Every structure is written in C-alpha cells, then in structure tokens.
PDB file of C-alpha atoms in Angstrom:
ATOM      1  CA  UNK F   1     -22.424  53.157  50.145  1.00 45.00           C
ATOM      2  CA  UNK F   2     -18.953  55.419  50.036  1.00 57.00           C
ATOM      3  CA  UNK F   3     -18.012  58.092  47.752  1.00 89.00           C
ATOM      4  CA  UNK F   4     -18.024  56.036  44.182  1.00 92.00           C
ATOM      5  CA  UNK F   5     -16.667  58.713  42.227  1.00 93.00           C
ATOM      6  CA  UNK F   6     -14.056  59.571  44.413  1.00 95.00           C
ATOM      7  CA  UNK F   7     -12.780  55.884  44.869  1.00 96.00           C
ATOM      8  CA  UNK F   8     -12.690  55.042  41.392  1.00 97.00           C
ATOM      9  CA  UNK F   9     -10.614  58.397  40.916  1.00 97.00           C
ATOM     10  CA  UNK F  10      -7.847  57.807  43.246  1.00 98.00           C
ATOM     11  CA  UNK F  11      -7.876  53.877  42.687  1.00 98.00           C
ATOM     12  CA  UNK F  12      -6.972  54.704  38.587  1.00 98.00           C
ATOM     13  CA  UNK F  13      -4.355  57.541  39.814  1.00 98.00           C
ATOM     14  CA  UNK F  14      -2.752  54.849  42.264  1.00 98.00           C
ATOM     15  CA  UNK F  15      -2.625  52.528  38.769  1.00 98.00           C
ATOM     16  CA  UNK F  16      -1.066  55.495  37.616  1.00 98.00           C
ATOM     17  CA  UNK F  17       1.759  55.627  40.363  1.00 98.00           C
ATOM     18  CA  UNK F  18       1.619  51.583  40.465  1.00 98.00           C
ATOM     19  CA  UNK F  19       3.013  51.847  36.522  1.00 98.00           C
ATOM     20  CA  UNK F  20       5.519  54.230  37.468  1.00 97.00           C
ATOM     21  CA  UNK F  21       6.950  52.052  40.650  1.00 97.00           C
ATOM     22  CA  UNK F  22       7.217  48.686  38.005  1.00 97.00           C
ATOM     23  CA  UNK F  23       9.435  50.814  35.645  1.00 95.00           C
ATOM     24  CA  UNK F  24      11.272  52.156  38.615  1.00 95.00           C
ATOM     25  CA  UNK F  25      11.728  48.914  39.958  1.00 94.00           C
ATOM     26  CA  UNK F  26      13.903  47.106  37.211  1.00 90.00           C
ATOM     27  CA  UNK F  27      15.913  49.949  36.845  1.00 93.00           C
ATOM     28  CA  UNK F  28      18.778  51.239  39.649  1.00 88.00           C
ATOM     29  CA  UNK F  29      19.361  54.221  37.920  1.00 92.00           C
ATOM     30  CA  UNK F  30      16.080  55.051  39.536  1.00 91.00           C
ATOM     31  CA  UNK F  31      17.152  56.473  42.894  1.00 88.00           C
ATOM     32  CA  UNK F  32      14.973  54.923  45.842  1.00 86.00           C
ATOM     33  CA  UNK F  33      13.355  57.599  47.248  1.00 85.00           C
ATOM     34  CA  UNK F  34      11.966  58.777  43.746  1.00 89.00           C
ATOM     35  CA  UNK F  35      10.682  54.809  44.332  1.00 92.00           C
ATOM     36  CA  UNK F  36       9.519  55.018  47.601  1.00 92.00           C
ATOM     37  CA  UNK F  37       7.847  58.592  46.832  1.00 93.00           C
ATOM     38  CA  UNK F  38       5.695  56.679  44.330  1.00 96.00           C
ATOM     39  CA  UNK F  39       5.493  53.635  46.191  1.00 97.00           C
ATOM     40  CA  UNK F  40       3.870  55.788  49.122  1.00 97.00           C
ATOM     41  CA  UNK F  41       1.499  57.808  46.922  1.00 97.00           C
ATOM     42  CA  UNK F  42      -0.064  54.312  45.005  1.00 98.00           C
ATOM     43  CA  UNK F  43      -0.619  52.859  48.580  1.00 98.00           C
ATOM     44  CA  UNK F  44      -2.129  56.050  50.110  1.00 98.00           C
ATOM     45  CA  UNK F  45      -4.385  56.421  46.957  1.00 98.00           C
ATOM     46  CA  UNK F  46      -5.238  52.893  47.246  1.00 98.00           C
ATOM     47  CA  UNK F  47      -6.151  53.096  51.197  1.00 98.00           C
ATOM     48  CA  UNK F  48      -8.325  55.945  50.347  1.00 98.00           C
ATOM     49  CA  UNK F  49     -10.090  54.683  47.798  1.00 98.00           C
ATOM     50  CA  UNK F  50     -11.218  51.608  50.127  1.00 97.00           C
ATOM     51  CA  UNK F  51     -12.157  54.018  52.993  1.00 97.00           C
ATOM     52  CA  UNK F  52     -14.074  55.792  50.486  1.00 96.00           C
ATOM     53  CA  UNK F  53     -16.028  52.925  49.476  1.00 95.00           C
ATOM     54  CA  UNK F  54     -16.701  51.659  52.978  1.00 94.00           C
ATOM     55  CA  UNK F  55     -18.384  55.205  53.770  1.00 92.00           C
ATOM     56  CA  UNK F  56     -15.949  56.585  55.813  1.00 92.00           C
ATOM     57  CA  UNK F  57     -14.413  60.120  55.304  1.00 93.00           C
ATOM     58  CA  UNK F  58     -10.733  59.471  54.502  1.00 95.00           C
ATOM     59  CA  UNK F  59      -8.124  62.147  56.161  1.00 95.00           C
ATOM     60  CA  UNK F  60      -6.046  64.571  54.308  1.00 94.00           C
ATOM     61  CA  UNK F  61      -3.151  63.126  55.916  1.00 95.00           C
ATOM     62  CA  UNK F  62       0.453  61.284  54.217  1.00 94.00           C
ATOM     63  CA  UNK F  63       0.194  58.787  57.195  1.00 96.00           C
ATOM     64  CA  UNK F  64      -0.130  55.408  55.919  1.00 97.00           C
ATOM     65  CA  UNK F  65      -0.180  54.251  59.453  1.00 96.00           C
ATOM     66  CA  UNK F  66      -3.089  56.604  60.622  1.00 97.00           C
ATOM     67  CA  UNK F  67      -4.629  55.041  56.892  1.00 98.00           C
ATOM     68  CA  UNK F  68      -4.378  51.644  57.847  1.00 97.00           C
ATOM     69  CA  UNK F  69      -5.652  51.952  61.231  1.00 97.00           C
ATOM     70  CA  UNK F  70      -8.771  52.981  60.057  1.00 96.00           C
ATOM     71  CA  UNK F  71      -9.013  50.566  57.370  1.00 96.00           C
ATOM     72  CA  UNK F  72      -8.068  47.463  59.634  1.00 96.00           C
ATOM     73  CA  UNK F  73     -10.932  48.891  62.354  1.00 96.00           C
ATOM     74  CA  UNK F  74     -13.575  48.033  59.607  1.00 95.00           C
ATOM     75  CA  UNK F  75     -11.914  45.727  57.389  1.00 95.00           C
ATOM     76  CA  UNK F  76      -9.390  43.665  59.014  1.00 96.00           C
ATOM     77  CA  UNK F  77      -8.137  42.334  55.459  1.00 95.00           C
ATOM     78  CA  UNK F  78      -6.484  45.273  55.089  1.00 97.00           C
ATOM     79  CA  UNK F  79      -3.820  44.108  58.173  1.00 97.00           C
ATOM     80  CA  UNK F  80      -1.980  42.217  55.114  1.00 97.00           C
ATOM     81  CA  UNK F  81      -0.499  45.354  54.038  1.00 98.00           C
ATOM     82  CA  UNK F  82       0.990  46.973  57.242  1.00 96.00           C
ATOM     83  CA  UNK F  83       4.187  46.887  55.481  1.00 95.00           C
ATOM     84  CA  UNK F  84       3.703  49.587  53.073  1.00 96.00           C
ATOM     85  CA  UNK F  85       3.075  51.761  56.083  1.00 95.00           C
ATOM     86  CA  UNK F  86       7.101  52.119  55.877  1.00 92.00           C
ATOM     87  CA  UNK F  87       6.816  54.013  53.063  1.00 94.00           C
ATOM     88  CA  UNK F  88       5.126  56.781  54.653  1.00 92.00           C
ATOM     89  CA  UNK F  89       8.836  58.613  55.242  1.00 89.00           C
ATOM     90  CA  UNK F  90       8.916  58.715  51.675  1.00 89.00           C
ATOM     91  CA  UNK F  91       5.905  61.134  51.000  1.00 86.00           C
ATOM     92  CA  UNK F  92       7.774  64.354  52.560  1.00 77.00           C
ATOM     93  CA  UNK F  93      10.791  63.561  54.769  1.00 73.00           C
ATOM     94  CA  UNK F  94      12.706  61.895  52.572  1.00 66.00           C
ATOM     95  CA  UNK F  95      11.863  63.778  49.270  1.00 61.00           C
ATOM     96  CA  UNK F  96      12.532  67.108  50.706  1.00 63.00           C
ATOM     97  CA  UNK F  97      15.068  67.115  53.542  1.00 61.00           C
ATOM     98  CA  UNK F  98      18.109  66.972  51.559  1.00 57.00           C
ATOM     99  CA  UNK F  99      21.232  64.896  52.046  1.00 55.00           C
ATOM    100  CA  UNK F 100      21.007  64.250  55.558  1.00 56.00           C
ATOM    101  CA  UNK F 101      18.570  62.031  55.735  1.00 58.00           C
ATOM    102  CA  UNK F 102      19.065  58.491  54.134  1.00 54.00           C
ATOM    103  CA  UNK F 103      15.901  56.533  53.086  1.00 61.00           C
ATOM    104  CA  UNK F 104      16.243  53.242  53.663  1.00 71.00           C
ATOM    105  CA  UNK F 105      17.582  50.390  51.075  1.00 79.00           C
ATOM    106  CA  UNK F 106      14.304  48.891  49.419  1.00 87.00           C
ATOM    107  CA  UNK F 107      12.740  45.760  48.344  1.00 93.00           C
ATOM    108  CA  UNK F 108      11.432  46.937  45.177  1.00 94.00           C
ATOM    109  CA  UNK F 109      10.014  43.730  43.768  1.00 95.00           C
ATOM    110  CA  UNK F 110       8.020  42.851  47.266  1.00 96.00           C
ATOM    111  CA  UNK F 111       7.439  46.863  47.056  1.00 96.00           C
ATOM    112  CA  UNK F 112       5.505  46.207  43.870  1.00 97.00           C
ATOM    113  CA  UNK F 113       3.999  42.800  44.591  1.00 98.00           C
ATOM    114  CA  UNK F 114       2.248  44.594  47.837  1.00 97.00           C
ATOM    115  CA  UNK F 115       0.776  47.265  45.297  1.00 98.00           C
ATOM    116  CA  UNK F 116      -0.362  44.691  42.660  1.00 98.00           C
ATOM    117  CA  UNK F 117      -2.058  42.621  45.186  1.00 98.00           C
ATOM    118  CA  UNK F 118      -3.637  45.864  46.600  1.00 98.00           C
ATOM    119  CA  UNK F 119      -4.541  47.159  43.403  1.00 98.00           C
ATOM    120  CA  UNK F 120      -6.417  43.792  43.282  1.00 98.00           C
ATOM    121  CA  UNK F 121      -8.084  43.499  46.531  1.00 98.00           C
ATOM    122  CA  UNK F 122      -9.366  47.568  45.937  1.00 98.00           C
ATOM    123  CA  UNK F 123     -10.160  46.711  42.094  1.00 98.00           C
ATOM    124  CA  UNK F 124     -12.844  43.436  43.642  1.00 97.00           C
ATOM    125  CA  UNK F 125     -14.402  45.548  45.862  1.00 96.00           C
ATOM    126  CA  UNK F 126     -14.945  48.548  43.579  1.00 96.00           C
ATOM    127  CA  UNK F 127     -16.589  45.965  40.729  1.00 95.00           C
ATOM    128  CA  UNK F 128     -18.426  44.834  43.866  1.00 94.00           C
ATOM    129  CA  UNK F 129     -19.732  48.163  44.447  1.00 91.00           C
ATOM    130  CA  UNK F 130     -20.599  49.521  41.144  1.00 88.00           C
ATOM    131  CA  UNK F 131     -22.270  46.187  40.847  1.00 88.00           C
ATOM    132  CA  UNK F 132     -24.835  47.287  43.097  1.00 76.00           C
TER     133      UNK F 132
END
C-alpha cells in the first residue's frame, strides 16, 4: 500500500486548486497563466497523489511529463491525461519570466473537464484504498 496520508493530502489541495481553475475559467479577466499556474499545480497534486497510493516515491519535480511517465509505466489509465502535461510551462517559466515569454491561448473548459475527471479517477482509487 502507498503513502495514505500523503495522497489524501495533496488529492484535497489539488480540489483546492481544481476550485480555483472553475472560477478562473468563466472569467477572462483572469489572465491565463494565473490559469495555467493552477491548472498545473491541481494536475501535479493529483499525479502525486496516485503515485503515492500505488507505492511509489513521487519526485520533487514540476514535470508533469516525467509525472505521467511514471504513472502510465504502472497504470496505463493514466495515458488519458497526457494533455495536461502542457501545462507544465506554467509552473515556473511562464509565471516568472516576465513579458517575453507568451503562454499559450487555453482551452479552459477542456482544461477543467481533464481535472474533474482526474479528480474522479484519483477520488475511486483513494475510497478503494482506505477501503482496505
């Protein structure tokens, strides 16, 4: 069994982030790497929580690529979200580099209908696991 604890503490702060993106998303005064930022943390949060609970040691990395990789090598469900790896620009490079680097245009209802569906897939397999 994976780290419990520490899954159900970065699942609730990715439901945290997740509430954040679906205000963001309705509203364009919201600029889109504020989005993005909090698109990326939800789905990093989320990927660790499910390494967590498959027993592996998650890595203090920003990489949602690196993140999924992992995940896909011992669940390959988790293939269905390769998209959000996009928003991995968003955790640092965009957020801090200043004017001179443009974050892409989002989608920020798919954006949040990735994280819902994650949320869901990470929230089944917790209640799985504190099941046992």
């Amino acid at each position: 069994m994976g780290d419990l604890k520490q899954a159900r503490s970065l699942f609730e702060a990715a439901v945290r982030d997740t509430t954040t993106v679906r205000l963001m998303a309705s509203d364009r005064n919201f600029p889109d790497e504020n989005l993005g930022f909090n698109v990326q943390q939800a789905a990093e949060k989320l990927f660790k929580a499910w390494i967590a609970l498959l027993g592996e040691v998650y890595p203090l990395s920003h990489d949602l690529d690196l993140l999924l990789n992992l995940l896909t090598n011992r669940d390959p469900a988790a293939a269905q979200f390769r998209s959000l790896a996009s928003y991995t620009p968003f955790a640092v490079e965009f957020r801090y580099t200043g004017d001179d680097v443009v974050p892409p245009t989002l989608d920020r209802a798919e954006a949040l209908r990735q994280l819902e569906s994650l949320i869901e897939l990470v929230k089944q397999r917790l209640e799985v696991t504190e099941g046992e």
